[in-house]
mmCIF file of C-alpha atoms in Angstrom:
data_model
loop_
_atom_site.group_PDB
_atom_site.id
_atom_site.type_symbol
_atom_site.label_atom_id
_atom_site.label_comp_id
_atom_site.label_asym_id
_atom_site.label_seq_id
_atom_site.Cartn_x
_atom_site.Cartn_y
_atom_site.Cartn_z
ATOM 1 C CA MET U 274 -26.216 4.765 70.484
ATOM 2 C CA ALA U 275 -27.330 4.346 66.927
ATOM 3 C CA ALA U 276 -30.358 6.264 65.705
ATOM 4 C CA LYS U 277 -33.632 4.250 65.708
ATOM 5 C CA LEU U 278 -36.873 4.519 63.807
ATOM 6 C CA SER U 279 -39.944 4.954 65.817
ATOM 7 C CA LYS U 280 -43.016 2.739 64.988
ATOM 8 C CA GLU U 281 -44.645 5.724 63.292
ATOM 9 C CA GLU U 282 -41.549 6.502 61.168
ATOM 10 C CA ALA U 283 -41.189 2.855 60.182
ATOM 11 C CA GLU U 284 -44.842 2.746 59.001
ATOM 12 C CA GLU U 285 -44.159 5.846 56.870
ATOM 13 C CA TYR U 286 -41.094 4.150 55.415
ATOM 14 C CA PHE U 287 -43.085 0.956 54.569
ATOM 15 C CA THR U 288 -45.795 3.216 52.833
ATOM 16 C CA ARG U 289 -42.886 4.944 50.975
ATOM 17 C CA ILE U 290 -41.619 1.761 49.440
ATOM 18 C CA ASN U 291 -45.065 0.151 49.036
ATOM 19 C CA TYR U 292 -44.251 -2.657 51.382
ATOM 20 C CA THR U 293 -47.215 -4.441 53.092
ATOM 21 C CA GLY U 294 -45.726 -7.769 54.132
ATOM 22 C CA SER U 295 -44.479 -9.441 57.257
ATOM 23 C CA LYS U 296 -42.220 -7.591 59.787
ATOM 24 C CA GLU U 297 -40.244 -10.658 60.805
ATOM 25 C CA PRO U 298 -36.480 -10.509 60.257
ATOM 26 C CA THR U 299 -36.299 -13.485 57.720
ATOM 27 C CA VAL U 300 -34.535 -13.936 54.289
ATOM 28 C CA GLU U 301 -38.004 -13.777 52.551
ATOM 29 C CA VAL U 302 -38.844 -10.500 54.231
ATOM 30 C CA LEU U 303 -35.390 -9.016 53.367
ATOM 31 C CA THR U 304 -35.784 -10.101 49.790
ATOM 32 C CA GLU U 305 -39.180 -8.320 49.475
ATOM 33 C CA LEU U 306 -38.038 -5.213 51.409
ATOM 34 C CA HIS U 307 -35.162 -4.858 49.014
ATOM 35 C CA ARG U 308 -37.292 -5.426 45.958
ATOM 36 C CA CYS U 309 -39.788 -2.830 47.068
ATOM 37 C CA HIS U 310 -37.055 -0.366 47.937
ATOM 38 C CA ILE U 311 -35.214 -0.418 44.631
ATOM 39 C CA LEU U 312 -38.513 -0.276 42.677
ATOM 40 C CA SER U 313 -39.709 2.823 44.728
ATOM 41 C CA VAL U 314 -36.630 4.877 45.636
ATOM 42 C CA PRO U 315 -34.515 6.196 42.813
ATOM 43 C CA PHE U 316 -30.729 6.371 42.728
ATOM 44 C CA GLU U 317 -29.971 10.133 42.071
ATOM 45 C CA ASN U 318 -27.542 12.935 42.601
ATOM 46 C CA LEU U 319 -29.902 15.901 42.513
ATOM 47 C CA ASN U 320 -28.464 17.228 45.827
ATOM 48 C CA VAL U 321 -25.047 17.447 44.174
ATOM 49 C CA TYR U 322 -26.485 19.062 41.027
ATOM 50 C CA GLY U 323 -28.616 21.565 43.118
ATOM 51 C CA LYS U 324 -25.762 22.274 45.643
ATOM 52 C CA GLU U 325 -27.773 20.940 48.562
ATOM 53 C CA LYS U 326 -25.333 19.482 51.189
ATOM 54 C CA ILE U 327 -25.939 15.864 51.992
ATOM 55 C CA GLU U 328 -26.084 14.656 55.568
ATOM 56 C CA LEU U 329 -26.265 10.938 56.847
ATOM 57 C CA SER U 330 -28.336 11.536 59.989
ATOM 58 C CA LYS U 331 -31.601 9.611 60.464
ATOM 59 C CA GLU U 332 -33.527 12.750 60.728
ATOM 60 C CA TRP U 333 -32.069 14.289 57.525
ATOM 61 C CA LEU U 334 -32.376 11.184 55.491
ATOM 62 C CA PHE U 335 -35.760 10.450 56.658
ATOM 63 C CA GLU U 336 -37.063 13.831 55.729
ATOM 64 C CA LYS U 337 -35.460 13.662 52.319
ATOM 65 C CA ILE U 338 -36.187 10.048 51.183
ATOM 66 C CA VAL U 339 -39.342 9.286 53.075
ATOM 67 C CA ARG U 340 -41.239 12.641 53.309
ATOM 68 C CA ARG U 341 -39.802 14.547 50.294
ATOM 69 C CA HIS U 342 -40.113 11.410 48.226
ATOM 70 C CA ARG U 343 -36.569 11.726 47.043
ATOM 71 C CA GLY U 344 -33.778 9.198 46.466
ATOM 72 C CA GLY U 345 -29.955 9.458 46.764
ATOM 73 C CA PHE U 346 -26.701 7.594 46.119
ATOM 74 C CA CYS U 347 -25.267 4.550 48.011
ATOM 75 C CA PHE U 348 -24.186 6.354 51.154
ATOM 76 C CA GLU U 349 -27.681 7.767 51.677
ATOM 77 C CA LEU U 350 -29.890 4.916 50.490
ATOM 78 C CA ASN U 351 -28.002 2.072 52.268
ATOM 79 C CA THR U 352 -27.653 4.305 55.477
ATOM 80 C CA MET U 353 -31.410 4.777 55.436
ATOM 81 C CA PHE U 354 -32.118 1.150 54.704
ATOM 82 C CA SER U 355 -29.888 0.172 57.684
ATOM 83 C CA PHE U 356 -32.328 2.084 59.984
ATOM 84 C CA LEU U 357 -35.111 -0.106 58.697
ATOM 85 C CA LEU U 358 -32.973 -3.291 59.197
ATOM 86 C CA ASP U 359 -32.365 -2.190 62.892
ATOM 87 C CA TYR U 360 -36.003 -1.516 63.390
ATOM 88 C CA LEU U 361 -36.988 -5.006 62.224
ATOM 89 C CA GLY U 362 -34.214 -6.791 64.225
ATOM 90 C CA PHE U 363 -31.976 -7.906 61.306
ATOM 91 C CA GLU U 364 -28.298 -8.612 62.286
ATOM 92 C CA TYR U 365 -25.969 -6.954 59.845
ATOM 93 C CA THR U 366 -22.575 -5.234 59.461
ATOM 94 C CA THR U 367 -21.413 -2.350 57.149
ATOM 95 C CA HIS U 368 -18.576 -2.633 54.833
ATOM 96 C CA ALA U 369 -16.589 -0.536 52.389
ATOM 97 C CA ALA U 370 -16.339 -1.386 48.615
ATOM 98 C CA SER U 371 -14.471 -0.189 45.510
ATOM 99 C CA VAL U 372 -16.663 -0.099 42.430
ATOM 100 C CA LEU U 373 -15.426 -1.556 39.136
ATOM 101 C CA ASP U 374 -15.592 0.799 36.092
ATOM 102 C CA ARG U 375 -16.933 -1.545 33.457
ATOM 103 C CA LYS U 376 -15.571 0.510 30.633
ATOM 104 C CA THR U 377 -12.047 0.742 31.875
ATOM 105 C CA GLY U 378 -11.950 -2.380 34.139
ATOM 106 C CA VAL U 379 -10.292 -0.128 36.814
ATOM 107 C CA LEU U 380 -11.421 -0.314 40.441
ATOM 108 C CA GLY U 381 -12.365 3.065 42.093
ATOM 109 C CA PRO U 382 -11.013 4.391 45.315
ATOM 110 C CA PRO U 383 -11.541 2.390 48.659
ATOM 111 C CA VAL U 384 -14.561 3.314 50.712
ATOM 112 C CA GLU U 385 -16.326 4.513 47.505
ATOM 113 C CA HIS U 386 -19.494 2.299 48.191
ATOM 114 C CA ARG U 387 -21.367 1.354 51.353
ATOM 115 C CA VAL U 388 -22.284 -2.365 51.519
ATOM 116 C CA LEU U 389 -24.559 -3.939 53.998
ATOM 117 C CA MET U 390 -24.080 -7.622 54.928
ATOM 118 C CA VAL U 391 -27.062 -9.161 56.654
ATOM 119 C CA LYS U 392 -26.738 -12.320 58.617
ATOM 120 C CA SER U 393 -29.517 -14.920 58.260
ATOM 121 C CA GLU U 394 -29.117 -18.590 59.589
ATOM 122 C CA ALA U 395 -25.821 -19.926 58.285
ATOM 123 C CA SER U 396 -25.270 -17.474 55.427
ATOM 124 C CA PHE U 397 -25.119 -13.679 54.673
ATOM 125 C CA CYS U 398 -27.007 -11.692 52.247
ATOM 126 C CA SER U 399 -25.814 -8.418 50.645
ATOM 127 C CA PRO U 400 -28.795 -6.324 49.577
ATOM 128 C CA MET U 401 -27.907 -3.317 47.410
ATOM 129 C CA SER U 402 -30.494 -0.433 47.857
ATOM 130 C CA GLY U 403 -28.154 2.185 46.609
ATOM 131 C CA SER U 404 -26.879 1.315 43.137
ATOM 132 C CA SER U 405 -27.504 2.723 39.733
ATOM 133 C CA GLY U 406 -27.040 -0.660 37.963
ATOM 134 C CA ASP U 407 -29.478 -3.513 37.189
ATOM 135 C CA ASP U 408 -27.407 -6.072 38.993
ATOM 136 C CA HIS U 409 -28.759 -5.528 42.472
ATOM 137 C CA ILE U 410 -32.336 -6.690 42.192
ATOM 138 C CA TYR U 411 -31.465 -9.868 44.060
ATOM 139 C CA GLU U 412 -29.176 -10.384 47.003
ATOM 140 C CA GLU U 413 -25.987 -12.379 46.973
ATOM 141 C CA LYS U 414 -25.930 -15.188 49.439
ATOM 142 C CA MET U 415 -22.613 -15.940 50.914
ATOM 143 C CA LYS U 416 -20.915 -17.135 54.097
ATOM 144 C CA VAL U 417 -17.610 -16.231 55.860
ATOM 145 C CA ILE U 418 -14.977 -18.956 56.065
ATOM 146 C CA VAL U 419 -12.203 -18.657 58.662
ATOM 147 C CA ASP U 420 -8.961 -20.500 57.736
ATOM 148 C CA GLU U 421 -6.363 -22.086 60.102
ATOM 149 C CA THR U 422 -4.453 -18.642 60.267
ATOM 150 C CA GLY U 423 -7.606 -16.750 61.315
ATOM 151 C CA GLN U 424 -7.960 -15.127 57.944
ATOM 152 C CA GLU U 425 -11.542 -14.451 56.879
ATOM 153 C CA GLU U 426 -12.735 -15.130 53.406
ATOM 154 C CA ILE U 427 -16.196 -14.877 51.577
ATOM 155 C CA GLU U 428 -17.638 -17.861 49.820
ATOM 156 C CA LYS U 429 -20.740 -17.754 47.790
ATOM 157 C CA VAL U 430 -23.592 -20.099 48.773
ATOM 158 C CA GLU U 431 -25.625 -22.101 46.349
ATOM 159 C CA GLN U 432 -23.770 -20.622 43.277
ATOM 160 C CA SER U 433 -25.770 -21.772 40.266
ATOM 161 C CA THR U 434 -23.290 -20.359 37.624
ATOM 162 C CA SER U 435 -19.684 -20.540 36.822
ATOM 163 C CA PRO U 436 -17.297 -17.466 36.840
ATOM 164 C CA GLU U 437 -17.208 -17.768 33.027
ATOM 165 C CA ASP U 438 -21.050 -17.394 32.722
ATOM 166 C CA PRO U 439 -21.537 -14.223 30.541
ATOM 167 C CA ARG U 440 -24.673 -13.302 32.583
ATOM 168 C CA TRP U 441 -22.545 -12.386 35.548
ATOM 169 C CA VAL U 442 -19.980 -9.634 35.705
ATOM 170 C CA PRO U 443 -17.821 -8.182 38.422
ATOM 171 C CA ILE U 444 -19.387 -5.127 40.090
ATOM 172 C CA TYR U 445 -17.200 -4.273 42.988
ATOM 173 C CA THR U 446 -14.839 -5.635 45.688
ATOM 174 C CA PHE U 447 -15.315 -5.126 49.505
ATOM 175 C CA ASP U 448 -13.518 -5.822 52.701
ATOM 176 C CA LEU U 449 -14.672 -7.577 55.827
ATOM 177 C CA ILE U 450 -13.828 -4.663 58.193
ATOM 178 C CA PRO U 451 -16.943 -3.519 60.154
ATOM 179 C CA ARG U 452 -17.492 0.148 59.273
ATOM 180 C CA LYS U 453 -19.267 3.085 60.946
ATOM 181 C CA THR U 454 -21.173 5.811 59.005
ATOM 182 C CA GLU U 455 -18.321 8.270 59.853
ATOM 183 C CA ASP U 456 -15.943 6.114 57.787
ATOM 184 C CA PHE U 457 -17.800 7.321 54.739
ATOM 185 C CA PHE U 458 -17.759 11.078 55.352
ATOM 186 C CA GLU U 459 -14.561 11.786 53.405
ATOM 187 C CA MET U 460 -15.939 9.961 50.262
ATOM 188 C CA LEU U 461 -19.272 11.613 50.677
ATOM 189 C CA GLU U 462 -17.596 14.942 50.481
ATOM 190 C CA TYR U 463 -15.651 13.819 47.518
ATOM 191 C CA HIS U 464 -18.670 12.782 45.497
ATOM 192 C CA GLN U 465 -20.282 16.179 46.328
ATOM 193 C CA THR U 466 -17.284 18.420 45.408
ATOM 194 C CA ASN U 467 -14.549 16.694 43.481
ATOM 195 C CA ASP U 468 -14.519 17.078 39.590
ATOM 196 C CA LYS U 469 -13.279 13.488 39.370
ATOM 197 C CA SER U 470 -16.396 12.132 40.816
ATOM 198 C CA PRO U 471 -18.974 10.982 38.311
ATOM 199 C CA PHE U 472 -21.651 12.755 40.390
ATOM 200 C CA THR U 473 -20.388 16.344 39.947
ATOM 201 C CA HIS U 474 -20.821 16.682 36.125
ATOM 202 C CA ASP U 475 -24.416 16.254 35.397
ATOM 203 C CA ARG U 476 -27.826 15.227 36.690
ATOM 204 C CA ILE U 477 -28.424 11.526 37.210
ATOM 205 C CA CYS U 478 -31.634 9.813 38.243
ATOM 206 C CA THR U 479 -32.458 6.136 37.763
ATOM 207 C CA VAL U 480 -35.046 3.619 39.158
ATOM 208 C CA ALA U 481 -35.575 0.003 38.667
ATOM 209 C CA LYS U 482 -38.797 -1.356 37.174
ATOM 210 C CA PRO U 483 -40.105 -4.960 37.120
ATOM 211 C CA TRP U 484 -39.482 -4.989 33.311
ATOM 212 C CA GLY U 485 -36.097 -3.030 33.383
ATOM 213 C CA ARG U 486 -35.008 0.488 34.281
ATOM 214 C CA VAL U 487 -35.659 4.152 33.502
ATOM 215 C CA THR U 488 -32.749 6.617 33.731
ATOM 216 C CA LEU U 489 -32.487 10.404 33.335
ATOM 217 C CA SER U 490 -28.882 11.405 32.420
ATOM 218 C CA GLY U 491 -28.503 15.037 31.749
ATOM 219 C CA HIS U 492 -31.304 15.922 29.336
ATOM 220 C CA LYS U 493 -31.624 12.356 27.986
ATOM 221 C CA ILE U 494 -34.165 9.703 29.034
ATOM 222 C CA VAL U 495 -33.005 6.059 28.651
ATOM 223 C CA ILE U 496 -35.517 3.197 28.910
ATOM 224 C CA THR U 497 -34.005 -0.242 29.370
ATOM 225 C CA SER U 498 -36.211 -3.270 28.962
ATOM 226 C CA PHE U 499 -35.225 -6.825 29.902
ATOM 227 C CA LEU U 500 -35.967 -9.223 26.929
ATOM 228 C CA GLY U 501 -34.714 -12.463 28.511
ATOM 229 C CA ASP U 502 -31.814 -14.699 27.528
ATOM 230 C CA ASN U 503 -29.380 -12.000 28.806
ATOM 231 C CA LYS U 504 -30.706 -9.501 26.209
ATOM 232 C CA VAL U 505 -31.892 -5.926 26.807
ATOM 233 C CA LYS U 506 -33.494 -3.291 24.680
ATOM 234 C CA LYS U 507 -32.547 0.364 25.147
ATOM 235 C CA GLU U 508 -34.553 3.320 23.830
ATOM 236 C CA SER U 509 -33.566 6.850 24.355
ATOM 237 C CA ARG U 510 -35.053 10.364 23.737
ATOM 238 C CA ASN U 511 -33.752 13.836 24.399
ATOM 239 C CA VAL U 512 -35.817 15.963 26.793
ATOM 240 C CA GLU U 513 -36.600 19.117 24.810
ATOM 241 C CA GLY U 514 -37.718 22.491 26.260
ATOM 242 C CA GLY U 515 -35.047 23.183 28.862
ATOM 243 C CA GLU U 516 -35.081 22.887 32.560
ATOM 244 C CA HIS U 517 -38.842 23.128 32.911
ATOM 245 C CA GLU U 518 -39.233 19.979 30.888
ATOM 246 C CA VAL U 519 -36.540 18.125 32.799
ATOM 247 C CA VAL U 520 -38.403 19.022 36.077
ATOM 248 C CA LYS U 521 -41.552 17.736 34.594
ATOM 249 C CA GLU U 522 -39.936 14.403 33.804
ATOM 250 C CA LEU U 523 -38.527 14.048 37.360
ATOM 251 C CA GLU U 524 -42.145 14.418 38.559
ATOM 252 C CA GLU U 525 -43.979 12.239 36.147
ATOM 253 C CA VAL U 526 -41.364 9.539 35.682
ATOM 254 C CA PHE U 527 -39.691 9.447 39.059
ATOM 255 C CA GLY U 528 -42.221 10.917 41.468
ATOM 256 C CA ILE U 529 -39.847 13.700 42.401
ATOM 257 C CA ARG U 530 -41.676 17.060 42.849
ATOM 258 C CA LYS U 531 -39.877 20.365 41.965
ATOM 259 C CA ASP U 532 -40.550 21.639 45.469
ATOM 260 C CA SER U 533 -38.507 18.737 47.005
ATOM 261 C CA CYS U 534 -35.278 19.687 45.174
ATOM 262 C CA PHE U 535 -32.892 22.535 44.985
ATOM 263 C CA PHE U 536 -32.068 23.480 41.326
ATOM 264 C CA PRO U 537 -29.045 25.555 40.148
ATOM 265 C CA GLU U 538 -29.784 29.124 39.338
ATOM 266 C CA GLY U 539 -30.280 30.070 35.780
#
């Protein structure tokens, strides 16, 4: 039986993400929960950087993300978010995705990303609580079509732009095979230990803002502001003063206290 949030744990979670709205399993509630989550919980790899092993159990994730006020990457954040969907009575399935490298145009390995597909009325929504990009502030609405051979396909609902619209870019591909948490264990280990993983080289912490995004990459802070008309403004500065100043930035900018993290020695 899947792990469940208690009423007390759910209320702690709502407080963590600053959510005060309805608890009914509707598209409107899903949209607001998703917005609150990505504006409150950073995408980060501090566990990998600090050599603290990641687990995907409810207890471990709840302690880290809710009580220690941390974030994580997709396997952690979308797993934690799924517990909240369960508590509220949303019907959803979990799927595996390959992420597209925008610089090279090459898809990453399969089962690289955890996707939640939430059923609502005649369509599905795919809210992304665990992503480092700015593209996941809103859900994609879609429906599953079954052709005469029994093959399932995804079709977008109410698509307002054409594939040629420059405001939209490919992010990942995903399958329609229902997945379990255990299906992601191998890639979870890969992203913690393999030199080919983007998470094993330096510290990453990023969080969405109503006006853009703030990112810590290594010893650099990047502030991205949305200007409208598909334009953004990026400002960056180096964090001077060594590890002490980086830890200070994590607390002041991302709300992550030093005592909630492991840091490498030296």
